[in-house]
Tab-separated table of C-alpha atoms and ligand atoms in Angstrom:
chain	number	residue	atom	x	y	z
M	19	MET	CA	-6.329	2.947	1.295
M	20	LEU	CA	-7.091	-0.509	2.405
M	21	ILE	CA	-9.852	-2.727	3.590
M	22	PHE	CA	-10.427	-4.473	6.854
M	23	PRO	CA	-12.547	-7.599	6.920
M	24	ASP	CA	-14.483	-6.171	9.852
M	25	GLN	CA	-14.175	-2.612	8.641
M	26	ASN	CA	-13.561	-0.698	11.830
M	27	PHE	CA	-12.377	2.267	9.871
M	28	PHE	CA	-13.969	4.142	7.122
M	29	PHE	CA	-12.370	6.388	4.680
M	30	MET	CA	-13.123	9.773	3.208
M	31	SER	CA	-11.558	11.522	0.312
M	32	HIS	CA	-9.031	14.248	1.077
M	33	LYS	CA	-7.519	16.040	-1.856
M	34	ILE	CA	-3.962	17.006	-1.070
M	35	GLY	CA	-4.033	20.047	-3.325
M	36	ARG	CA	-0.449	20.001	-4.557
M	37	SER	CA	1.636	17.814	-6.818
M	38	SER	CA	5.187	18.523	-5.719
M	39	PHE	CA	6.588	16.917	-2.584
M	40	GLY	CA	9.805	17.114	-0.655
M	41	ASP	CA	13.081	18.673	-1.735
M	42	PRO	CA	15.059	17.185	-4.644
M	43	ALA	CA	18.191	17.922	-2.609
M	44	ASN	CA	17.083	15.111	-0.270
M	45	ALA	CA	17.312	12.435	-2.974
M	46	GLY	CA	18.677	9.245	-1.442
M	47	ASN	CA	17.889	10.334	2.114
M	48	LEU	CA	15.860	7.483	3.573
M	49	LEU	CA	14.690	6.227	6.930
M	50	SER	CA	16.127	2.906	7.974
M	51	ILE	CA	13.589	0.088	8.086
M	52	GLU	CA	13.981	0.091	11.893
M	53	GLU	CA	13.137	3.814	12.031
M	54	ALA	CA	10.085	3.222	9.855
M	55	HIS	CA	8.906	0.406	12.122
M	56	ALA	CA	9.395	2.661	15.151
M	57	LEU	CA	7.235	5.315	13.513
M	58	LEU	CA	4.573	2.719	12.729
M	59	ASN	CA	4.577	1.398	16.287
M	60	GLU	CA	4.120	4.913	17.595
M	61	TRP	CA	1.518	6.101	15.111
M	62	VAL	CA	-0.454	2.925	14.420
M	63	PRO	CA	-1.704	1.047	17.488
M	64	ASN	CA	-4.009	-1.120	15.343
M	65	GLU	CA	-2.209	-4.350	14.648
M	66	ARG	CA	-4.239	-5.163	11.577
M	67	LEU	CA	-3.461	-1.834	10.002
M	68	ARG	CA	0.233	-2.336	10.754
M	69	LEU	CA	0.052	-5.787	9.161
M	70	HIS	CA	-1.501	-4.260	6.043
M	71	MET	CA	1.407	-1.854	5.702
M	72	LYS	CA	3.962	-4.600	6.311
M	73	GLN	CA	2.312	-6.719	3.641
M	74	VAL	CA	2.318	-3.934	1.072
M	75	ALA	CA	5.952	-3.210	2.013
M	76	ALA	CA	6.978	-6.848	1.501
M	77	VAL	CA	5.273	-6.980	-1.882
M	78	MET	CA	6.764	-3.641	-2.975
M	79	LYS	CA	10.289	-4.621	-1.928
M	80	ALA	CA	10.042	-8.016	-3.627
M	81	TRP	CA	8.719	-6.408	-6.792
M	82	ALA	CA	11.568	-3.880	-6.904
M	83	LEU	CA	14.174	-6.608	-6.501
M	84	GLU	CA	12.605	-9.242	-8.733
M	85	LYS	CA	10.976	-7.209	-11.493
M	86	GLU	CA	12.713	-3.847	-11.556
M	87	ASN	CA	16.270	-5.018	-11.030
M	88	ALA	CA	16.543	-2.513	-8.188
M	89	ASP	CA	19.655	-1.985	-6.098
M	90	GLU	CA	19.435	-2.102	-2.319
M	91	THR	CA	18.734	1.627	-1.876
M	92	THR	CA	15.993	1.662	-4.486
M	93	ALA	CA	14.414	-1.447	-2.986
M	94	ARG	CA	14.398	0.318	0.394
M	95	LYS	CA	12.486	3.235	-1.152
M	96	TRP	CA	9.818	0.843	-2.390
M	97	GLU	CA	9.685	-0.896	0.975
M	98	LEU	CA	9.476	2.401	2.909
M	99	ALA	CA	6.650	3.700	0.754
M	100	GLY	CA	4.733	0.496	1.448
M	101	LEU	CA	5.484	0.588	5.165
M	102	LEU	CA	4.397	4.195	5.653
M	103	HIS	CA	1.649	4.812	3.102
M	104	ASP	CA	-1.205	4.626	5.638
M	105	ALA	CA	0.823	5.601	8.716
M	106	ASP	CA	-1.374	8.600	9.582
M	107	TRP	CA	-4.721	6.990	8.888
M	108	GLU	CA	-5.532	5.697	12.352
M	109	LYS	CA	-4.669	8.847	14.303
M	110	TYR	CA	-5.544	11.459	11.697
M	111	PRO	CA	-8.317	9.950	9.564
M	112	ASP	CA	-9.504	13.360	8.433
M	113	GLU	CA	-6.054	14.376	7.271
M	114	HIS	CA	-4.820	11.142	5.691
M	115	CYS	CA	-2.282	11.222	3.982
M	116	ARG	CA	-1.257	14.843	4.435
M	117	ILE	CA	0.179	14.280	7.927
M	118	ILE	CA	2.596	11.524	6.973
M	119	ILE	CA	3.685	13.522	3.915
M	120	GLU	CA	4.462	16.543	6.095
M	121	GLU	CA	6.285	14.360	8.629
M	122	LEU	CA	8.518	12.882	5.923
M	123	GLU	CA	9.171	16.327	4.471
M	124	LYS	CA	10.166	17.501	7.946
M	125	ARG	CA	12.568	14.572	8.168
M	126	ASN	CA	14.082	15.521	4.776
M	127	ILE	CA	13.155	12.223	3.144
M	128	ASP	CA	13.691	11.475	-0.550
M	129	PRO	CA	10.898	13.122	-2.587
M	130	GLU	CA	10.297	9.945	-4.608
M	131	VAL	CA	9.150	8.139	-1.481
M	132	ILE	CA	6.874	11.019	-0.497
M	133	HIS	CA	5.379	11.307	-3.978
M	134	CYS	CA	4.740	7.580	-3.987
M	135	ILE	CA	2.776	7.823	-0.741
M	136	ALA	CA	0.909	10.908	-1.963
M	137	SER	CA	-0.189	9.168	-5.156
M	138	HIS	CA	-1.277	5.814	-3.716
M	139	GLY	CA	-4.937	6.710	-4.183
M	140	PRO	CA	-5.232	9.176	-7.073
M	141	ASN	CA	-9.022	9.136	-7.050
M	142	TYR	CA	-9.010	10.177	-3.382
M	143	PHE	CA	-5.935	12.362	-2.942
M	144	GLY	CA	-5.870	13.921	-6.394
M	145	VAL	CA	-2.192	13.133	-7.009
M	146	GLU	CA	-1.448	11.092	-10.112
M	147	PRO	CA	1.041	8.197	-9.980
M	148	GLU	CA	4.066	9.019	-12.139
M	149	SER	CA	6.956	6.635	-11.500
M	150	THR	CA	6.798	2.852	-11.709
M	151	MET	CA	6.981	2.802	-7.911
M	152	ASP	CA	3.938	5.103	-7.749
M	153	ARG	CA	1.955	2.954	-10.160
M	154	MET	CA	2.798	-0.272	-8.377
M	155	ILE	CA	1.802	0.917	-4.899
M	156	TYR	CA	-1.527	2.054	-6.303
M	157	ALA	CA	-2.076	-1.404	-7.796
M	158	PHE	CA	-0.811	-3.343	-4.784
M	159	ASP	CA	-2.535	-1.381	-2.039
M	160	GLU	CA	-6.175	-2.357	-2.586
M	161	LEU	CA	-5.305	-5.716	-4.128
M	162	SER	CA	-3.131	-6.678	-1.167
M	163	GLY	CA	-5.978	-5.981	1.246
M	164	PHE	CA	-8.395	-7.848	-0.966
M	165	VAL	CA	-6.158	-10.911	-1.253
M	166	HIS	CA	-5.743	-10.886	2.521
M	167	ALA	CA	-9.508	-10.752	3.016
M	168	ALA	CA	-9.879	-13.660	0.590
M	169	ALA	CA	-7.268	-15.643	2.556
M	170	LEU	CA	-8.790	-14.917	5.963
M	171	ILE	CA	-12.115	-16.555	5.147
M	172	ARG	CA	-10.414	-19.854	4.248
M	173	PRO	CA	-9.691	-22.427	6.955
M	174	THR	CA	-6.156	-22.854	5.589
M	175	ARG	CA	-5.676	-19.107	4.936
M	176	TYR	CA	-2.967	-18.608	2.292
M	177	GLU	CA	-2.187	-22.313	2.055
M	178	GLY	CA	-3.539	-23.419	-1.318
M	179	LEU	CA	-5.064	-20.016	-2.120
M	180	GLU	CA	-5.335	-19.767	-5.897
M	181	VAL	CA	-5.577	-16.740	-8.153
M	182	LYS	CA	-8.834	-18.000	-9.631
M	183	SER	CA	-10.521	-18.002	-6.241
M	184	VAL	CA	-9.460	-14.366	-5.651
M	185	LEU	CA	-10.770	-13.496	-9.126
M	186	LYS	CA	-14.067	-15.147	-8.277
M	187	ARG	CA	-14.339	-13.035	-5.118
M	188	LEU	CA	-13.600	-9.918	-7.138
M	189	LYS	CA	-16.530	-10.752	-9.380
M	190	SER	CA	-18.791	-11.138	-6.385
M	191	PRO	CA	-19.904	-7.613	-5.450
M	192	ALA	CA	-21.019	-8.682	-1.960
M	193	PHE	CA	-17.524	-9.830	-0.926
M	194	ALA	CA	-15.513	-6.973	0.607
M	195	ALA	CA	-18.079	-4.702	-1.003
M	196	GLN	CA	-16.263	-1.574	0.141
M	197	VAL	CA	-13.340	-2.342	-2.153
M	198	SER	CA	-13.719	-0.395	-5.356
M	199	ARG	CA	-13.354	-2.802	-8.270
M	200	GLU	CA	-13.149	0.288	-10.439
M	201	ASP	CA	-10.042	1.494	-8.580
M	202	ILE	CA	-8.445	-1.928	-8.896
M	203	ASN	CA	-9.085	-2.041	-12.635
M	204	ASP	CA	-7.840	1.522	-13.041
M	205	ALA	CA	-4.666	0.763	-11.053
M	206	VAL	CA	-3.922	-2.493	-12.873
M	207	SER	CA	-4.475	-0.836	-16.259
M	208	ARG	CA	-1.641	1.586	-15.440
M	209	THR	CA	0.848	-1.275	-15.030
M	210	ASN	CA	2.240	-3.515	-17.750
M	211	TYR	CA	0.918	-6.575	-15.957
M	212	SER	CA	-2.295	-8.541	-15.763
M	213	LEU	CA	-4.545	-8.714	-12.740
M	214	GLU	CA	-3.752	-12.444	-12.508
M	215	GLU	CA	0.010	-11.833	-12.407
M	216	LEU	CA	-0.306	-9.191	-9.707
M	217	ILE	CA	-2.576	-11.343	-7.547
M	218	GLN	CA	-0.165	-14.285	-7.816
M	219	PHE	CA	2.749	-12.052	-6.868
M	220	ILE	CA	0.857	-10.745	-3.841
M	221	ILE	CA	-0.099	-14.237	-2.665
M	222	ASP	CA	3.512	-15.387	-2.993
M	223	HIS	CA	5.051	-12.445	-1.161
M	224	GLN	CA	2.658	-11.490	1.593
M	225	LYS	CA	1.620	-14.901	2.839
M	226	ASP	CA	4.389	-15.161	5.427
M	227	VAL	CA	4.309	-11.563	6.645
M	228	ASN	CA	3.226	-11.190	10.226
V	317	FE2	FE1	-3.173	0.935	2.233
């Protein structure tokens, strides 16, 4: 899930219909970041959609390292989930995110990464976030897109962007109206952090992604 300021895409709900993903025997089997970028370049021609995934990936990786004390492999899981979570949306909008899940299962990827992608929109895909990684991608996904939209309308973009101005936009139903404030509140309530803390973290870690 994400938003585009000019909203070229629209999104429908597709229940995945299962709750178990991948093979536990594949634990620790990950794509390299280069392989994930190659997949993105092939599957996602839209630059803005690719940027969204890179932003969520940067925030996820930074969170794992800074807040979860993650080792390098774990941080790569978080980054990969962010990089690939919407990878099938542009080409297979009616089957998002079943196609990317099946692709990663075919490639024998770690089930934690696949579950994380499957649960990034529980109200749409019907898969509940379980791990901390699952809960954080759910919180960061919509919020990352929203923060980016709030930055894009400013002449100086991220420069000087403050949490309070993002909060003000959130309270204005007309701004990025397609973003469900209910989903954001639901996602944030599943973390141990405040909306303000998450917004600040997103601003700090996605501002230089391009
Ligand atoms: Fe997304």
